[in-house]
Coordinates of C-alpha atoms and ligand atoms in Angstrom, one line a residue:
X23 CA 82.4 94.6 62.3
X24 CA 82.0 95.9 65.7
X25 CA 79.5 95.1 68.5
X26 CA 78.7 98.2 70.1
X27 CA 77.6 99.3 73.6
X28 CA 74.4 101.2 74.0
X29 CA 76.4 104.1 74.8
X30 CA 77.2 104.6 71.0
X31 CA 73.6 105.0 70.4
X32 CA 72.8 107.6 73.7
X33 CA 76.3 109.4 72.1
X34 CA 75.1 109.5 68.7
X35 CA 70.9 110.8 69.5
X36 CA 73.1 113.1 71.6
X37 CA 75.0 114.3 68.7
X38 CA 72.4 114.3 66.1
X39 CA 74.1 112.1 64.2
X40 CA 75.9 108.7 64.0
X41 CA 79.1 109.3 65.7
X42 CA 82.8 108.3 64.9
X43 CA 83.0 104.3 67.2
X44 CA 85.9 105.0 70.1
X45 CA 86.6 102.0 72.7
X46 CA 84.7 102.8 74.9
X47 CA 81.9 102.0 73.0
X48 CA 83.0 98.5 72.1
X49 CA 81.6 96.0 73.8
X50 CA 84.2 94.1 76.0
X51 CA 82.9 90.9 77.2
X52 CA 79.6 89.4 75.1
X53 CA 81.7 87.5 72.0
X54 CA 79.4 85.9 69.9
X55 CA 79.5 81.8 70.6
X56 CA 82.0 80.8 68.1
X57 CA 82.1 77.2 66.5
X58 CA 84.0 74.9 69.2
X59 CA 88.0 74.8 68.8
X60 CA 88.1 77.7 67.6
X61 CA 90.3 81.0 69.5
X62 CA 88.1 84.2 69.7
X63 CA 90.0 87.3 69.1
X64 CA 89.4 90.0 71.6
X65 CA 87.3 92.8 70.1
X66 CA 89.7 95.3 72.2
X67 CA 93.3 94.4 72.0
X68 CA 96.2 96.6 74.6
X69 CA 98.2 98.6 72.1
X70 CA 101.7 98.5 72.5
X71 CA 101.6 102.3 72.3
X72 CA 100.8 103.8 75.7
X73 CA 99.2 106.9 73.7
X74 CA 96.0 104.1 73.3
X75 CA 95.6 103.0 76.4
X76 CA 93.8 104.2 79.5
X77 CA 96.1 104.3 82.5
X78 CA 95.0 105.6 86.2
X79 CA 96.9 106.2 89.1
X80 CA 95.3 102.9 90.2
X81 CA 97.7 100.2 89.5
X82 CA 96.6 96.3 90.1
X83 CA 99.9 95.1 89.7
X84 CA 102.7 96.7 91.7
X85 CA 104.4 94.0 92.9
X86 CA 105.0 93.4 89.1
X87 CA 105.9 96.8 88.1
X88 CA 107.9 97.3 91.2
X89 CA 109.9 94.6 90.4
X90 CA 110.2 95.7 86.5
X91 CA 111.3 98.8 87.7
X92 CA 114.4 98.3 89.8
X93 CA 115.5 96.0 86.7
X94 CA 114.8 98.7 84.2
X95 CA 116.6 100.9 86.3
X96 CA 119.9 98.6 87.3
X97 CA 120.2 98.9 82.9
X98 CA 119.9 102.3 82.9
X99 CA 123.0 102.4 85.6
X100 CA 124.8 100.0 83.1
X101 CA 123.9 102.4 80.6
X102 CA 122.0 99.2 78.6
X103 CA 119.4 100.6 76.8
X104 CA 117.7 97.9 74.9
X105 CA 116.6 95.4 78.0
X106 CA 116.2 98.9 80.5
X107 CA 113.4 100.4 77.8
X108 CA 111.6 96.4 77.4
X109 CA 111.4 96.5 81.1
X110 CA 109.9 100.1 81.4
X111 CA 107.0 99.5 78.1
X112 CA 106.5 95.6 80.3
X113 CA 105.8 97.8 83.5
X114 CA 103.7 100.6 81.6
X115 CA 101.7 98.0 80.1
X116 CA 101.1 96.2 83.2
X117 CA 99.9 99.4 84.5
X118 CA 96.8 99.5 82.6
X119 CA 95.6 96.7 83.1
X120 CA 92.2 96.8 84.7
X121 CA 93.0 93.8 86.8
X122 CA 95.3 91.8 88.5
X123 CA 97.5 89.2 86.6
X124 CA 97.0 85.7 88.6
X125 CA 98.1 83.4 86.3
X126 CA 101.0 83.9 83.2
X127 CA 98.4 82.6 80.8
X128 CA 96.5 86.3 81.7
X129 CA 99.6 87.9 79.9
X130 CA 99.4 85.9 76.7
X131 CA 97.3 88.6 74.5
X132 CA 99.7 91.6 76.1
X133 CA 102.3 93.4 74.0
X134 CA 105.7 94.0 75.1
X135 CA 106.4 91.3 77.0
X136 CA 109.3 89.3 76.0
X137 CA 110.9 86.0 77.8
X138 CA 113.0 88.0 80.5
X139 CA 109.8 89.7 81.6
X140 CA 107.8 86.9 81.1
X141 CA 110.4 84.5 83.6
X142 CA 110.1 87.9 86.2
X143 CA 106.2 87.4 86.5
X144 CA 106.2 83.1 86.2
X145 CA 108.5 83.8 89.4
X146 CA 106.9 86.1 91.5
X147 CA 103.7 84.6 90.9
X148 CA 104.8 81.1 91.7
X149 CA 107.3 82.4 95.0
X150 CA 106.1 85.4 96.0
X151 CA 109.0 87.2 94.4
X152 CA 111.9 87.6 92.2
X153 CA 115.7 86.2 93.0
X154 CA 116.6 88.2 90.3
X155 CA 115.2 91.3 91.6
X156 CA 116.3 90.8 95.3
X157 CA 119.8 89.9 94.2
X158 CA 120.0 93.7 92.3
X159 CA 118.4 94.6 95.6
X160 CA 121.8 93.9 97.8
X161 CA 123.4 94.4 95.0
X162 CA 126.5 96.9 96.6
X163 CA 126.9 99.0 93.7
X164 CA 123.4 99.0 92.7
X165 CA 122.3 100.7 96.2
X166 CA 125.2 103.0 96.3
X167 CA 124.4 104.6 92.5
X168 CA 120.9 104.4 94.2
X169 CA 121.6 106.3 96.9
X170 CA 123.8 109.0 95.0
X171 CA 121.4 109.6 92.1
X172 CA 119.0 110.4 94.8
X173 CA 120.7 113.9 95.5
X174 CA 119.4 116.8 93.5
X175 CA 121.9 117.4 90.9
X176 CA 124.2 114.0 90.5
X177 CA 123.2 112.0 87.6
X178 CA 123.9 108.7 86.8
X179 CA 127.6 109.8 85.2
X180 CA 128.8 111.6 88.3
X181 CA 127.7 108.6 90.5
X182 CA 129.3 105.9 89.0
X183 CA 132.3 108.1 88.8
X184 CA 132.5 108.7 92.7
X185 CA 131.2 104.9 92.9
X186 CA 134.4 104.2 90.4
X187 CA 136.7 105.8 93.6
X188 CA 135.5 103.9 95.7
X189 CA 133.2 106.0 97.4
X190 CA 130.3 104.5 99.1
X191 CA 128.2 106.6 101.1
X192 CA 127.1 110.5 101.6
X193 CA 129.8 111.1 104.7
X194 CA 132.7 109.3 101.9
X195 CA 131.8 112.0 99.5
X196 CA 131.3 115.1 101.6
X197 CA 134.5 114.5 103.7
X198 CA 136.9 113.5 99.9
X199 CA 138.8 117.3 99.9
X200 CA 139.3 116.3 96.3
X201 CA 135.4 116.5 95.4
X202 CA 134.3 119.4 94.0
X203 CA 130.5 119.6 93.9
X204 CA 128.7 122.6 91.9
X205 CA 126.4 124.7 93.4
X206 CA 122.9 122.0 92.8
X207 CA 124.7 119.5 94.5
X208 CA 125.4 121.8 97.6
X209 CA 122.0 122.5 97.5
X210 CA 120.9 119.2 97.4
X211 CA 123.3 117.8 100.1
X212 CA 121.9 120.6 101.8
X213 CA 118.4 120.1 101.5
X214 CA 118.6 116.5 101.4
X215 CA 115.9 115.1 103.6
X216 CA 113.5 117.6 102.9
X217 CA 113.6 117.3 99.0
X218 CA 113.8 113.5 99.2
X219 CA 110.4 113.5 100.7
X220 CA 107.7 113.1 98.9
X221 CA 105.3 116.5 97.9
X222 CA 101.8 115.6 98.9
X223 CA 98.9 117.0 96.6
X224 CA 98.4 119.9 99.8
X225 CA 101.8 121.4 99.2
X226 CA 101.2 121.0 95.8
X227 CA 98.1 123.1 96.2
X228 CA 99.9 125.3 98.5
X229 CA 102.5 126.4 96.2
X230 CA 99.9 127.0 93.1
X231 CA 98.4 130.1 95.5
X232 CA 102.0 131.2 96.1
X233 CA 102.8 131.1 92.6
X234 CA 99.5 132.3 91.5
X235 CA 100.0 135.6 93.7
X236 CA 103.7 135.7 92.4
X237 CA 103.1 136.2 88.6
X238 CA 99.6 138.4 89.7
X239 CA 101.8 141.1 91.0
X240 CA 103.7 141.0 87.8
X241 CA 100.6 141.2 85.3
X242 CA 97.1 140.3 85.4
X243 CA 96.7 138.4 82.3
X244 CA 99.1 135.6 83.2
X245 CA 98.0 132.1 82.8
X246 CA 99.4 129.7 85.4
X247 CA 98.6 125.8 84.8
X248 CA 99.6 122.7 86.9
X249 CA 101.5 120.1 85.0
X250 CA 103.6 117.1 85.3
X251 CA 102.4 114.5 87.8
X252 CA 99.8 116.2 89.7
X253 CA 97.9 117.0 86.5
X254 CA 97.6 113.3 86.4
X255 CA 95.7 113.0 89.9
X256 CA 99.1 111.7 91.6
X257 CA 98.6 111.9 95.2
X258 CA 102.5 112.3 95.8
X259 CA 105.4 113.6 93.6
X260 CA 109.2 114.5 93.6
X261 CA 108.7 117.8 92.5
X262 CA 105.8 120.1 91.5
X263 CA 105.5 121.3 87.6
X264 CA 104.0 124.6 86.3
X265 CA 103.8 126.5 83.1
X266 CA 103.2 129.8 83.0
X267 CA 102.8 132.3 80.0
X268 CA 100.8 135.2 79.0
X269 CA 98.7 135.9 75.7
X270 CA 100.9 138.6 74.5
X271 CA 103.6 137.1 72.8
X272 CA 107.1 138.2 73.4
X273 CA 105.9 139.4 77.4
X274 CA 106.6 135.5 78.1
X275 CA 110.7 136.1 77.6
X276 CA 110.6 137.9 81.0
X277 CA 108.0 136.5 83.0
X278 CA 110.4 134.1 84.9
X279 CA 112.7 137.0 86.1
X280 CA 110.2 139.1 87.2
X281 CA 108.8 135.6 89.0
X282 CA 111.8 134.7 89.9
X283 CA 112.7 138.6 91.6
X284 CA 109.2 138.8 93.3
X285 CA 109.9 134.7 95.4
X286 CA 113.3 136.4 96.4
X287 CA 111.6 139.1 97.8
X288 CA 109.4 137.3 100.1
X289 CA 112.3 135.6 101.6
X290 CA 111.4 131.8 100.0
X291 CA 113.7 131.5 97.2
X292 CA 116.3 128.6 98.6
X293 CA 117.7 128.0 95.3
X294 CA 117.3 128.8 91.2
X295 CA 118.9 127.7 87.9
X296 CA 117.0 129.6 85.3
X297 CA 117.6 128.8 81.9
X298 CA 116.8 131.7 79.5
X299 CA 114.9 130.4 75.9
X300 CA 116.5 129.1 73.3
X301 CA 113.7 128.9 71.3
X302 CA 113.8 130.2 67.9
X303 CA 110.5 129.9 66.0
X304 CA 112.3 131.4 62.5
X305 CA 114.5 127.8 62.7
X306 CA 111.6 125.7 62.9
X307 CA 111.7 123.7 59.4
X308 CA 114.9 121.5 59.4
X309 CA 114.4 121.3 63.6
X310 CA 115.9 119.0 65.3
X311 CA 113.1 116.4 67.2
X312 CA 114.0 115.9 70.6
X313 CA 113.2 115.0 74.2
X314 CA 114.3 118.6 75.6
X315 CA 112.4 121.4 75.3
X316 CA 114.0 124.9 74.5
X317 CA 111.3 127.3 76.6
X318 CA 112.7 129.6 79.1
X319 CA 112.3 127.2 82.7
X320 CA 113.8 127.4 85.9
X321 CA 114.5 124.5 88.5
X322 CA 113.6 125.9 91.8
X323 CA 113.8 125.4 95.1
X324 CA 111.1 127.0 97.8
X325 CA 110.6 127.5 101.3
X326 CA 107.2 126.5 101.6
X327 CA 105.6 127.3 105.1
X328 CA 103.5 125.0 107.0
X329 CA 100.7 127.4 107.8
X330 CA 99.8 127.9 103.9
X331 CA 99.4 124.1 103.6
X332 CA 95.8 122.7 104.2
X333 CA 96.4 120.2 107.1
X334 CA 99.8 120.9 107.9
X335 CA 103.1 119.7 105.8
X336 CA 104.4 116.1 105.1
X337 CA 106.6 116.0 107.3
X338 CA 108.6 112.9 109.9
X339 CA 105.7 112.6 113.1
X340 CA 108.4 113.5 115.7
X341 CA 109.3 116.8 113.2
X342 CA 108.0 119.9 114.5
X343 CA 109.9 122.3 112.0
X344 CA 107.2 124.9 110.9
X345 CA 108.5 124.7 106.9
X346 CA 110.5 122.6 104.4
X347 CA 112.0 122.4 101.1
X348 CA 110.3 121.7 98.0
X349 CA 111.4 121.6 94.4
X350 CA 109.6 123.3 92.1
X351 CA 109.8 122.9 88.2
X352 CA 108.1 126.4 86.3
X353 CA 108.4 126.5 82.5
X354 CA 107.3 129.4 80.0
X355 CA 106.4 128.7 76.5
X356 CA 105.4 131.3 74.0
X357 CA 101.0 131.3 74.0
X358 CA 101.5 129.9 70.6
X359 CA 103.3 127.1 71.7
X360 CA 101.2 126.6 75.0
X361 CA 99.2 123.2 73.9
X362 CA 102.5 121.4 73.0
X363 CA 104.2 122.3 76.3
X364 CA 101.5 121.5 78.6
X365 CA 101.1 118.0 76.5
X366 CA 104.9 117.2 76.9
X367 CA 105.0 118.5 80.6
X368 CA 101.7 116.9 82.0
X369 CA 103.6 112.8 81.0
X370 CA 104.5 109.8 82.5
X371 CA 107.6 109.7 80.8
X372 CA 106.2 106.8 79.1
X373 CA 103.0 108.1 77.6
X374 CA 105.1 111.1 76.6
X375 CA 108.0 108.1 74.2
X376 CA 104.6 106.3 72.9
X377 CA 103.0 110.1 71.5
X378 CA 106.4 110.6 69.6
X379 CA 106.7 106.7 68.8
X380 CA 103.3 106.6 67.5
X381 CA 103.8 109.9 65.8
X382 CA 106.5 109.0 64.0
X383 CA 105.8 105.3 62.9
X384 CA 101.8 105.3 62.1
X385 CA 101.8 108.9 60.9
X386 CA 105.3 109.9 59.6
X387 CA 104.5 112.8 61.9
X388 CA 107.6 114.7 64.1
X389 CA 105.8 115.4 67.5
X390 CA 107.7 117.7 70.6
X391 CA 107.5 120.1 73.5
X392 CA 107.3 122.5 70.5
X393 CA 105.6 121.1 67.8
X394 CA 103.7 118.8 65.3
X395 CA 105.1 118.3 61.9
X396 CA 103.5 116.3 59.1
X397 CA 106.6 114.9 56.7
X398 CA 103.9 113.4 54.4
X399 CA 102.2 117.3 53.9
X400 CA 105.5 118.8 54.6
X401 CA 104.0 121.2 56.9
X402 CA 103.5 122.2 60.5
X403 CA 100.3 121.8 62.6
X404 CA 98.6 123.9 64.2
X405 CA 97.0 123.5 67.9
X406 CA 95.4 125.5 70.7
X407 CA 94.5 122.4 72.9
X408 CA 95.5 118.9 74.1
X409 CA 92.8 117.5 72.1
X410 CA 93.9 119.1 69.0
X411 CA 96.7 117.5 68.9
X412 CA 95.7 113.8 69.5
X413 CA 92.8 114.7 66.6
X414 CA 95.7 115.9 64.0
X415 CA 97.6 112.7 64.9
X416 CA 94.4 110.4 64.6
X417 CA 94.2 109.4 68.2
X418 CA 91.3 109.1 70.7
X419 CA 91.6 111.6 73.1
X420 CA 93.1 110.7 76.6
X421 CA 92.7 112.7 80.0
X422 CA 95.4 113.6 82.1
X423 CA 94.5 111.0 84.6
X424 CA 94.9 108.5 82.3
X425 CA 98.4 109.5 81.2
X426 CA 99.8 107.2 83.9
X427 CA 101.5 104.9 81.7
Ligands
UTP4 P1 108.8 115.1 86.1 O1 110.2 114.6 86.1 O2 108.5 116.2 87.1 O3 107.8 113.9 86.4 O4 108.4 115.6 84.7 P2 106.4 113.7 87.0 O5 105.6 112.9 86.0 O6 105.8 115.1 87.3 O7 106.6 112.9 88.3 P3 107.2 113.3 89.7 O8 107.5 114.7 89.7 O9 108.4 112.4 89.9 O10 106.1 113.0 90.7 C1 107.1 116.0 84.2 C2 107.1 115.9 82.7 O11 107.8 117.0 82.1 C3 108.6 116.6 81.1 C4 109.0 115.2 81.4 O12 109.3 114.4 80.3 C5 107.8 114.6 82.1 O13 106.9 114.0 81.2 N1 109.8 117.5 81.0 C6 110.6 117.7 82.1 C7 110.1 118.0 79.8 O14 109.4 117.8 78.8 N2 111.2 118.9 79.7 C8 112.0 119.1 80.8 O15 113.0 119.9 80.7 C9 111.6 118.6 82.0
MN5 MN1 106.9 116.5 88.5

């Protein structure tokens, strides 16, 4: 039995008829007086699956999360996967919280929170902060794979590899005769203090009208979308996401080129990796589930002038450099395929593991960039939007702004 908010009632005269109870309509706070020693249980429990929860850009607990994160990530140097993911679902679930955690007795209903994460909040609640934490901190090998991942194009593998030599800082690398680096890592050495700033939602915007008037040159029935990030309200990103595609299928294979030709021609093309499709529709059953998509993307990199930005770029005060750097991220499904794509591009990272987790072990469904598949019906599922696909996997619908997990 549920108690319900008034709003089910407004909703359902709305609708005509009674309609299906989401949370929202559950009433949060106004438990019925139970008989004395006895625990009430909470009418609207946080789901270990970040596909069911709510979460904002607002986060009430970023000293905990911050903290959760350079531990999550000091694994993921290690390559240790189990105690790197606990940390990352601890900090996603944190994130949705609605309030702040003051005491550790306001975590005891919360999933995914295990002793190590547990002692990490007892700590910085009680001192302020986290010896743990601050040791990894000045750790000398955890700032210098820091430091190195930081450049466009070295991943954790190359970095511990130069760290392995006994190289330590950018001036160790670039002046080692023996170091070869490939052509993203020149560009990111190059571009380094540019692209390691942060892209406000103004150059964001900026580079949408550029883009825009890029693929409108090449045909006038393109559709362009914002993704990743920004799609979630983010003020500030590493990178700005867009898909692009076109109703007539087929037309999508060379859209990128033709993109890609008309940015070179304005002169604001700094760098591109394009990765042609790999996408084969015809091999679908028997497909192989995974975290990268086979669309036809590039990786780019743009010069994006400060005039075309709406209050000028992001730039250092004492900077006066009329343009920078930006990476840009532009993928190209097939229209058919458009719904998935834009749901595995638009994130976090987090919500995107919790869609295929929950996918896989409440529905026995196969969920990717590409695709839904039902292994109970044996058969694929069709979608044109976002919210199809939560309603074919049985899930309330969640905005983009409350992807942030
Ligand atoms: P980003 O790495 O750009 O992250 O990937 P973000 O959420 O926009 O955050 P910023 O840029 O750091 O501010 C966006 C989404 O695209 C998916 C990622 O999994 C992520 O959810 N993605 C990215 C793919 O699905 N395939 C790819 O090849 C690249
Ligand atoms: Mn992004």
């Amino acid at each position: 039995m549920h108690v319900l908010d008034i709003s089910w009632f407004t909703d359902s005269m709305r609708e005509g008829r009674p309609v299906a109870v989401e949370t929202r309509h559950l009433i949060q706070d106004t438990l019925p007086t139970l008989p004395e020693g006895s625990t009430p249980t909470p009418v609207a429990t946080v789901s270990q699956y970040a596909c069911q929860r709510r979460t904002t850009t607002e986060n009430n607990n970023k000293i905990l999360t911050d903290a959760f994160e350079v531990l999550a990530e000091s694994y993921e140097f290690s390559e240790i996967e189990g105690p790197c993911l606990a940390f990352r679902r601890a900090a996603s679930v944190l994130k949705s919280l609605p309030c702040e955690v003051r005491c550790l007795e306001d975590t005891q209903d919360l999933p995914c929170l295990g002793e190590h994460t547990k002692a990490v909040i007892e700590e910085i609640l009680q001192y302020g902060r986290s010896f743990e934490v601050e040791k990894m901190l000045s750790d000398e090998r955890y700032q210098t794979l820091k430091l190195f991942t930081s450049v466009f194009g070295v991943g954790p593998k190359t970095a511990e590899r130069w760290y392995r030599r006994g190289l330590r800082s950018f001036s160790d690398i670039l002046s080692e005769p023996s170091i070869q680096l490939n052509q993203m890592q020149q560009t990111g050495f190059l571009h380094y203090e540019d692209i390691s700033r942060a892209v406000s939602k103004a150059e964001a915007r900026a580079l949408g009208n550029i883009i825009d008037e890029a693929v409108h040159t090449i045909t006038s029935d393109a559709i362009l979308a914002l993704t990743g990030g920004f799609r979630r309200g983010k003020e500030f990103g590493h990178d700005v996401d867009f898909i692009v595609t076109t109703p007539e299928l087929g037309r999508e294979k060379s859209l990128l080129p033709d993109i890609i030709d008309e940015l070179k021609e304005q002169g604001i093309l700094l760098y591109c990796d394009y990765q042609a499709s790999t996408f084969d529709i015809a091999k679908l059953p028997g497909y192989r589930f995974e975290a990268m998509d086979h669309f036809a993307k590039c990786f780019l990199i743009l010069r994006l002038e400060g005039s075309k930005v709406e209050g000028g770029l992001n730039s250092a005060e004492e900077d006066n450099r009329s343009w920078r750097a930006v990476r840009v991220d532009l993928v190209s499904p097939p229209m058919d395929r458009y719904a998935f794509a834009l749901l595995g591009w638009t994130g976090s990272r987090q919500f995107e593991r919790d869609l295929r987790r929950y996918a896989r072990l409440e529905r026995r469904m196969l969920l990717d960039n590409h695709t839904l598949y039902d292994k109970t019906k044996k058969e694929f599922l069709a979608a044109t939007t976002e919210r199809d696909i939560f309603a074919h996997l049985g899930l309330e619908y969640i905005e983009p702004w409350q992807r942030n997990a």
